[in-house]
Structure formats: structure tokens, C-alpha cells
mmCIF file of C-alpha atoms in Angstrom:
data_model
loop_
_atom_site.group_PDB
_atom_site.id
_atom_site.type_symbol
_atom_site.label_atom_id
_atom_site.label_comp_id
_atom_site.label_asym_id
_atom_site.label_seq_id
_atom_site.Cartn_x
_atom_site.Cartn_y
_atom_site.Cartn_z
ATOM 1 C CA MET A 1 255.576 77.364 40.214
ATOM 2 C CA PRO A 2 253.894 73.941 40.620
ATOM 3 C CA LEU A 3 255.983 70.955 41.661
ATOM 4 C CA THR A 4 257.169 68.660 38.884
ATOM 5 C CA ARG A 5 257.975 64.963 39.054
ATOM 6 C CA ASP A 6 261.641 65.806 38.451
ATOM 7 C CA ASP A 7 261.574 68.166 41.456
ATOM 8 C CA VAL A 8 260.197 65.417 43.660
ATOM 9 C CA LEU A 9 262.540 62.673 42.386
ATOM 10 C CA ARG A 10 265.533 64.936 42.939
ATOM 11 C CA ALA A 11 264.418 65.652 46.519
ATOM 12 C CA VAL A 12 263.870 61.926 47.162
ATOM 13 C CA ASP A 13 267.335 61.084 45.813
ATOM 14 C CA GLU A 14 268.910 63.588 48.206
ATOM 15 C CA TRP A 15 267.094 62.119 51.229
ATOM 16 C CA LEU A 16 269.031 59.384 53.015
ATOM 17 C CA TRP A 17 269.066 59.309 56.804
ATOM 18 C CA VAL A 18 271.594 57.268 58.772
ATOM 19 C CA PRO A 19 272.089 58.052 62.487
ATOM 20 C CA GLU A 20 275.601 58.774 63.733
ATOM 21 C CA ASP A 21 275.602 55.710 65.970
ATOM 22 C CA ALA A 22 274.831 53.331 63.078
ATOM 23 C CA GLU A 23 277.391 51.471 60.949
ATOM 24 C CA ARG A 24 277.228 52.316 57.254
ATOM 25 C CA VAL A 25 278.718 50.531 54.247
ATOM 26 C CA ASP A 26 278.704 52.360 50.899
ATOM 27 C CA THR A 27 279.495 50.493 47.691
ATOM 28 C CA SER A 28 278.838 51.053 44.013
ATOM 29 C CA ASP A 29 275.831 48.716 44.409
ATOM 30 C CA GLY A 30 274.106 50.381 47.339
ATOM 31 C CA VAL A 31 274.093 51.574 50.941
ATOM 32 C CA LEU A 32 273.901 49.036 53.774
ATOM 33 C CA VAL A 33 273.270 50.076 57.385
ATOM 34 C CA ARG A 34 273.586 48.296 60.703
ATOM 35 C CA TRP A 35 271.188 50.007 63.107
ATOM 36 C CA PRO A 36 271.731 50.708 66.818
ATOM 37 C CA THR A 37 270.625 47.876 69.099
ATOM 38 C CA TRP A 38 267.312 49.464 70.133
ATOM 39 C CA PHE A 39 266.001 49.542 66.543
ATOM 40 C CA GLU A 40 263.510 46.837 65.633
ATOM 41 C CA HIS A 41 265.462 45.713 62.566
ATOM 42 C CA PRO A 42 269.175 44.881 62.713
ATOM 43 C CA ALA A 43 270.165 45.858 59.159
ATOM 44 C CA SER A 44 268.746 47.604 56.092
ATOM 45 C CA LEU A 45 269.778 47.970 52.485
ATOM 46 C CA LEU A 46 268.599 51.556 52.056
ATOM 47 C CA ARG A 47 269.802 51.943 48.486
ATOM 48 C CA PHE A 48 270.070 49.041 46.035
ATOM 49 C CA HIS A 49 271.250 50.117 42.570
ATOM 50 C CA PRO A 50 273.527 47.277 41.431
ATOM 51 C CA VAL A 51 275.931 48.031 38.602
ATOM 52 C CA GLY A 52 276.599 44.349 37.874
ATOM 53 C CA ASP A 53 274.668 41.161 38.527
ATOM 54 C CA PRO A 54 271.914 42.156 41.013
ATOM 55 C CA ALA A 55 271.629 38.673 42.557
ATOM 56 C CA GLU A 56 275.366 38.624 43.313
ATOM 57 C CA ALA A 57 275.218 42.130 44.729
ATOM 58 C CA LEU A 58 272.302 41.226 47.004
ATOM 59 C CA ALA A 59 274.090 38.048 48.138
ATOM 60 C CA GLY A 60 277.083 40.174 49.114
ATOM 61 C CA PHE A 61 274.948 42.535 51.201
ATOM 62 C CA CYS A 62 273.228 39.542 52.859
ATOM 63 C CA ALA A 63 276.626 38.073 53.722
ATOM 64 C CA GLN A 64 277.729 41.347 55.329
ATOM 65 C CA ALA A 65 274.513 41.536 57.347
ATOM 66 C CA ARG A 66 275.053 37.936 58.483
ATOM 67 C CA ASP A 67 278.576 38.817 59.592
ATOM 68 C CA TRP A 68 277.006 41.507 61.756
ATOM 69 C CA GLY A 69 274.848 38.835 63.374
ATOM 70 C CA ALA A 70 271.599 39.881 61.690
ATOM 71 C CA ASP A 71 268.952 37.218 61.123
ATOM 72 C CA ARG A 72 267.121 39.289 58.484
ATOM 73 C CA LEU A 73 267.778 42.142 56.109
ATOM 74 C CA GLN A 74 265.417 44.907 55.080
ATOM 75 C CA VAL A 75 265.730 45.722 51.380
ATOM 76 C CA TRP A 76 264.250 48.884 49.908
ATOM 77 C CA VAL A 77 263.251 49.005 46.251
ATOM 78 C CA THR A 78 263.147 52.753 45.785
ATOM 79 C CA ILE A 79 261.045 54.910 43.481
ATOM 80 C CA ASP A 80 263.787 55.208 40.844
ATOM 81 C CA ALA A 81 264.956 51.576 40.960
ATOM 82 C CA ASP A 82 264.585 49.049 38.144
ATOM 83 C CA VAL A 83 261.299 47.228 38.802
ATOM 84 C CA ALA A 84 263.066 43.951 37.947
ATOM 85 C CA LEU A 85 264.907 44.240 41.273
ATOM 86 C CA GLU A 86 261.742 43.151 43.037
ATOM 87 C CA ASP A 87 262.017 39.741 41.335
ATOM 88 C CA VAL A 88 265.648 39.470 42.481
ATOM 89 C CA VAL A 89 264.687 40.233 46.077
ATOM 90 C CA ARG A 90 261.785 37.781 46.015
ATOM 91 C CA ALA A 91 264.067 35.072 44.573
ATOM 92 C CA ALA A 92 266.321 35.571 47.607
ATOM 93 C CA GLY A 93 263.357 34.833 49.876
ATOM 94 C CA GLY A 94 262.216 38.401 50.346
ATOM 95 C CA ASN A 95 258.662 39.040 51.523
ATOM 96 C CA LEU A 96 256.892 42.328 50.910
ATOM 97 C CA GLU A 97 256.515 44.084 54.260
ATOM 98 C CA GLU A 98 255.355 47.577 53.391
ATOM 99 C CA THR A 99 254.498 49.785 50.418
ATOM 100 C CA LEU A 100 255.054 53.512 50.754
ATOM 101 C CA ALA A 101 253.650 56.212 48.513
ATOM 102 C CA VAL A 102 256.079 59.040 47.788
ATOM 103 C CA LEU A 103 254.007 62.200 48.284
ATOM 104 C CA ALA A 104 254.708 65.895 48.008
ATOM 105 C CA LEU A 105 252.884 69.148 48.695
ATOM 106 C CA ASP A 106 253.565 72.603 47.289
ATOM 107 C CA LEU A 107 254.042 74.842 50.330
ATOM 108 C CA THR A 108 253.895 78.016 48.256
ATOM 109 C CA ALA A 109 250.209 77.384 47.553
ATOM 110 C CA ALA A 110 247.416 77.697 50.099
ATOM 111 C CA ARG A 111 247.935 75.091 52.815
ATOM 112 C CA PRO A 112 245.100 72.661 53.576
ATOM 113 C CA ASP A 113 242.910 73.316 56.585
ATOM 114 C CA LEU A 114 243.528 70.211 58.689
ATOM 115 C CA GLU A 115 241.276 71.438 61.508
ATOM 116 C CA PRO A 116 243.684 70.641 64.365
ATOM 117 C CA ARG A 117 241.784 69.145 67.258
ATOM 118 C CA PRO A 118 241.430 71.256 70.390
ATOM 119 C CA GLY A 119 242.683 69.716 73.603
ATOM 120 C CA LEU A 120 245.983 68.472 72.185
ATOM 121 C CA GLU A 121 249.256 69.949 73.388
ATOM 122 C CA LEU A 122 252.097 69.934 70.853
ATOM 123 C CA ARG A 123 255.748 70.056 71.948
ATOM 124 C CA ARG A 124 259.081 69.846 70.173
ATOM 125 C CA ASP A 125 261.397 67.099 71.356
ATOM 126 C CA ASP A 126 264.699 68.946 70.970
ATOM 127 C CA HIS A 127 264.613 70.962 74.195
ATOM 128 C CA ASP A 128 264.360 68.530 77.113
ATOM 129 C CA LEU A 129 265.133 64.908 77.886
ATOM 130 C CA ALA A 130 261.610 63.908 78.984
ATOM 131 C CA THR A 131 259.993 64.969 75.692
ATOM 132 C CA HIS A 132 262.860 63.444 73.711
ATOM 133 C CA ALA A 133 262.307 60.169 75.583
ATOM 134 C CA ASP A 134 258.594 60.298 74.708
ATOM 135 C CA TYR A 135 259.548 60.384 71.019
ATOM 136 C CA TYR A 136 261.514 57.145 71.384
ATOM 137 C CA ARG A 137 258.816 55.572 73.566
ATOM 138 C CA LEU A 138 256.128 56.234 70.956
ATOM 139 C CA ASN A 139 258.302 54.849 68.166
ATOM 140 C CA ALA A 140 259.075 51.693 70.127
ATOM 141 C CA GLU A 141 255.393 51.097 70.867
ATOM 142 C CA VAL A 142 254.125 51.818 67.335
ATOM 143 C CA PHE A 143 256.980 50.636 65.127
ATOM 144 C CA GLY A 144 258.676 48.097 67.401
ATOM 145 C CA GLY A 145 262.142 47.944 68.908
ATOM 146 C CA SER A 146 263.115 48.990 72.421
ATOM 147 C CA MET A 147 263.955 52.102 74.403
ATOM 148 C CA PRO A 148 267.505 53.462 74.388
ATOM 149 C CA SER A 149 269.254 53.720 77.749
ATOM 150 C CA GLU A 150 269.278 57.057 79.561
ATOM 151 C CA ASP A 151 272.885 57.644 78.483
ATOM 152 C CA GLU A 152 271.917 56.944 74.866
ATOM 153 C CA LEU A 153 268.952 59.311 75.167
ATOM 154 C CA ARG A 154 271.191 62.068 76.503
ATOM 155 C CA ALA A 155 273.657 61.497 73.679
ATOM 156 C CA SER A 156 270.824 61.584 71.131
ATOM 157 C CA LEU A 157 269.504 64.863 72.530
ATOM 158 C CA ALA A 158 273.007 66.345 72.452
ATOM 159 C CA ARG A 159 273.280 65.431 68.759
ATOM 160 C CA GLN A 160 270.081 67.302 67.841
ATOM 161 C CA VAL A 161 270.611 69.914 65.133
ATOM 162 C CA PRO A 162 268.471 73.012 64.517
ATOM 163 C CA GLU A 163 267.255 71.660 61.165
ATOM 164 C CA GLN A 164 265.653 68.515 62.591
ATOM 165 C CA TRP A 165 263.190 67.762 65.365
ATOM 166 C CA SER A 166 259.993 65.898 66.192
ATOM 167 C CA VAL A 167 256.587 67.214 67.209
ATOM 168 C CA ILE A 168 254.965 65.267 70.050
ATOM 169 C CA ALA A 169 251.202 65.375 70.669
ATOM 170 C CA TYR A 170 249.974 65.088 74.250
ATOM 171 C CA GLU A 171 246.461 64.263 75.336
ATOM 172 C CA GLN A 172 245.791 64.931 79.017
ATOM 173 C CA GLY A 173 249.533 64.861 79.649
ATOM 174 C CA ARG A 174 250.174 61.584 77.855
ATOM 175 C CA ALA A 175 252.209 61.361 74.630
ATOM 176 C CA VAL A 176 249.920 59.843 71.980
ATOM 177 C CA GLY A 177 251.494 60.727 68.643
ATOM 178 C CA SER A 178 254.532 62.200 66.978
ATOM 179 C CA GLY A 179 256.112 63.082 63.657
ATOM 180 C CA GLY A 180 259.510 64.356 62.603
ATOM 181 C CA ILE A 181 260.641 67.126 60.276
ATOM 182 C CA THR A 182 263.987 67.875 58.676
ATOM 183 C CA VAL A 183 264.524 71.204 56.938
ATOM 184 C CA ALA A 184 266.796 70.439 53.968
ATOM 185 C CA GLY A 185 267.157 73.642 51.998
ATOM 186 C CA ASP A 186 263.750 74.374 50.496
ATOM 187 C CA VAL A 187 262.384 70.894 51.271
ATOM 188 C CA ALA A 188 260.588 69.930 54.481
ATOM 189 C CA ARG A 189 261.142 66.195 54.897
ATOM 190 C CA LEU A 190 258.396 64.664 57.034
ATOM 191 C CA TRP A 191 259.092 61.323 58.658
ATOM 192 C CA GLY A 192 258.193 58.993 61.515
ATOM 193 C CA GLY A 193 254.528 59.947 61.813
ATOM 194 C CA CYS A 194 252.811 57.661 64.312
ATOM 195 C CA THR A 195 249.833 57.534 66.671
ATOM 196 C CA LEU A 196 249.090 55.115 69.489
ATOM 197 C CA GLU A 197 246.398 52.655 68.418
ATOM 198 C CA GLU A 198 243.964 53.716 71.126
ATOM 199 C CA ALA A 199 244.286 57.400 70.082
ATOM 200 C CA ARG A 200 243.692 56.902 66.355
ATOM 201 C CA GLY A 201 240.733 58.430 64.593
ATOM 202 C CA ARG A 202 240.761 61.506 66.841
ATOM 203 C CA GLY A 203 242.815 63.915 64.747
ATOM 204 C CA VAL A 204 246.208 63.338 66.370
ATOM 205 C CA TYR A 205 248.009 62.568 63.104
ATOM 206 C CA ARG A 206 246.438 65.584 61.388
ATOM 207 C CA ALA A 207 247.430 67.900 64.239
ATOM 208 C CA VAL A 208 251.058 66.769 64.101
ATOM 209 C CA LEU A 209 251.037 67.044 60.296
ATOM 210 C CA ASP A 210 249.587 70.561 60.449
ATOM 211 C CA ALA A 211 252.269 71.678 62.914
ATOM 212 C CA ARG A 212 255.060 70.335 60.704
ATOM 213 C CA LEU A 213 253.667 71.941 57.551
ATOM 214 C CA ARG A 214 253.417 75.290 59.297
ATOM 215 C CA GLU A 215 256.961 75.035 60.653
ATOM 216 C CA GLY A 216 258.310 73.953 57.272
ATOM 217 C CA ALA A 217 256.696 76.964 55.589
ATOM 218 C CA ASP A 218 257.974 79.256 58.362
ATOM 219 C CA HIS A 219 261.511 78.004 57.615
ATOM 220 C CA GLY A 220 261.168 78.941 53.949
ATOM 221 C CA CYS A 221 260.467 75.476 52.541
ATOM 222 C CA THR A 222 258.588 75.326 49.236
ATOM 223 C CA MET A 223 257.989 71.559 49.211
ATOM 224 C CA ALA A 224 256.833 69.095 51.865
ATOM 225 C CA LEU A 225 258.014 65.562 51.103
ATOM 226 C CA VAL A 226 256.823 62.413 52.862
ATOM 227 C CA LYS A 227 256.640 58.656 52.381
ATOM 228 C CA GLY A 228 253.300 57.358 53.629
ATOM 229 C CA ASN A 229 252.095 53.810 54.076
ATOM 230 C CA THR A 230 249.563 53.191 51.308
ATOM 231 C CA ALA A 231 247.188 51.508 53.782
ATOM 232 C CA THR A 232 247.357 53.953 56.708
ATOM 233 C CA SER A 233 248.871 57.436 56.497
ATOM 234 C CA GLY A 234 248.843 57.607 52.689
ATOM 235 C CA PRO A 235 245.095 58.213 52.372
ATOM 236 C CA ILE A 236 245.215 60.888 55.098
ATOM 237 C CA LEU A 237 248.033 62.674 53.300
ATOM 238 C CA ARG A 238 246.185 62.576 49.989
ATOM 239 C CA ARG A 239 243.105 64.081 51.624
ATOM 240 C CA ALA A 240 245.382 66.783 53.032
ATOM 241 C CA GLY A 241 246.366 67.799 49.514
ATOM 242 C CA PHE A 242 249.513 65.760 48.898
ATOM 243 C CA THR A 243 250.105 64.284 45.439
ATOM 244 C CA ALA A 244 251.614 60.809 44.935
ATOM 245 C CA TYR A 245 254.575 60.549 42.548
ATOM 246 C CA GLY A 246 255.330 56.843 42.848
ATOM 247 C CA GLU A 247 255.902 54.061 45.360
ATOM 248 C CA GLU A 248 258.714 52.420 47.290
ATOM 249 C CA ARG A 249 258.570 48.857 48.562
ATOM 250 C CA LEU A 250 260.184 47.329 51.618
ATOM 251 C CA PHE A 251 261.087 43.642 51.618
ATOM 252 C CA GLN A 252 262.261 41.466 54.474
ATOM 253 C CA VAL A 253 264.884 38.893 53.486
ATOM 254 C CA PRO A 254 265.463 36.117 56.052
ATOM 255 C CA LEU A 255 269.150 35.321 56.488
ATOM 256 C CA GLY A 256 268.835 31.906 58.143
#
């Protein structure tokens, strides 16, 4: 049965990732997170669905982030949010940082032929510390932030669960790209896809995507769900057969 918009919106609503070593504040107005120190951004408002005055609610989240010592706050305006929230965020000084397309693929239909490039070695990161460290190293280089300490890496590896892992692509022994997958019931959530700048345009992203789609289908998933940057990964995902169901926008609010 083909995917419907309601199917996709329901799967998006159920997807909220917060690592165990982060601090999380849940209120009736949203979900605020203080990230571990090696993340590029100190704090994010992952959900913002104010029940009262949205400007007051945002001011409260900004105050909490300031109390944490953050100099800026990421604010997500999600696919199901009132579009008027964007004006509230902009009025607070928010600048648009990224637009993500919410895309889904029916895994019960014939999967696209992504023509994985020969010469790439693909490894999962949930078995050994060196590969797990490569995942963090790639993310720090592509997305920003810093490397966790060895103790933090060991703790992260110990927290790995069977339903979630990353696929790392190696070219001549060097990690050049990665992408994560979480099996959530019948949904394969794809996240964190990245490729080193000097390795782009050579099929690395497609190879990692292909591996995750195959593993999702092998685990019984009927939908692959991903949020792709409209300027970079989004077009690749569309060419791979994904359909866009809406957009989410990320704003950066300076806290002064």
C-alpha cells in the first residue's frame, strides 16, 4: 500500500532523538536540549509548539539556554508547526541556518538501483572502538564540533543498541563518509549522512544510502524516512526515489 502523507507525518512526530548524556527539558511548549560539550551547538529547541503566547514561550527557552551558558539557541520549526512561528523566531533575532526536506521512500516497492561504487569498503560502527571513533571524526569534520574523549567514546559504544548504528565508508583505508540508521518498528530512520568535501561526487553518499536501505528492508521496515538538506542531500534523495512531504527550518537565535 503506497505511503500517505498521514503515514509520514505520524512517523516524523514519533522521531525525536536526544542522547543519554544530554540534558533535556520538556514543557507544554516544547522540548529543549543541552548537548554534550563536543557538539557544535550548545542548545537546541527541538520541538516548539507553544500553547500560549509564542514570543513569551521562546523567551523562556532562551533564558534557560542562557542559564546553561549557551551563547546561541537552535530553534526548529517543524513540518507540522504553525508557519507563523517563523515570524516569532525571526523577531527574536533568529537567522535561517538550514532548510530540510522531509522525505520518505516505500520500502515494499522495488528499491532504486543506486549503483554503489566499487572500491568502497562499508563497515558498521557498533562493533569496535576504532570504527566508532571514525563516525565521530567524520561528523566533527563535516558538521563541526569536536571529538569526544576516549572515555566518552567507550561509553558511547557501550550504549549502542541493536536497533541503531552507522555505516562508515572507507576509501583506501580512510573513512570518507557515513550515515546512520535507526530501526523504529516498521520505519527506517536515516540520519547523519555526510561525506568529506574532497570525496564528494564519487558515489560515497549513494553507497552509504544503499547500504542503509538494504538493511532497513532486511529488518522488516516498510518506510525509509530522512530529512535532507534542500541544497545538498535533498536532490540526491529525490533522484533515488524519495518523495518530499514538506520542510523543516532551522534557525539560530543569538543569546547575547
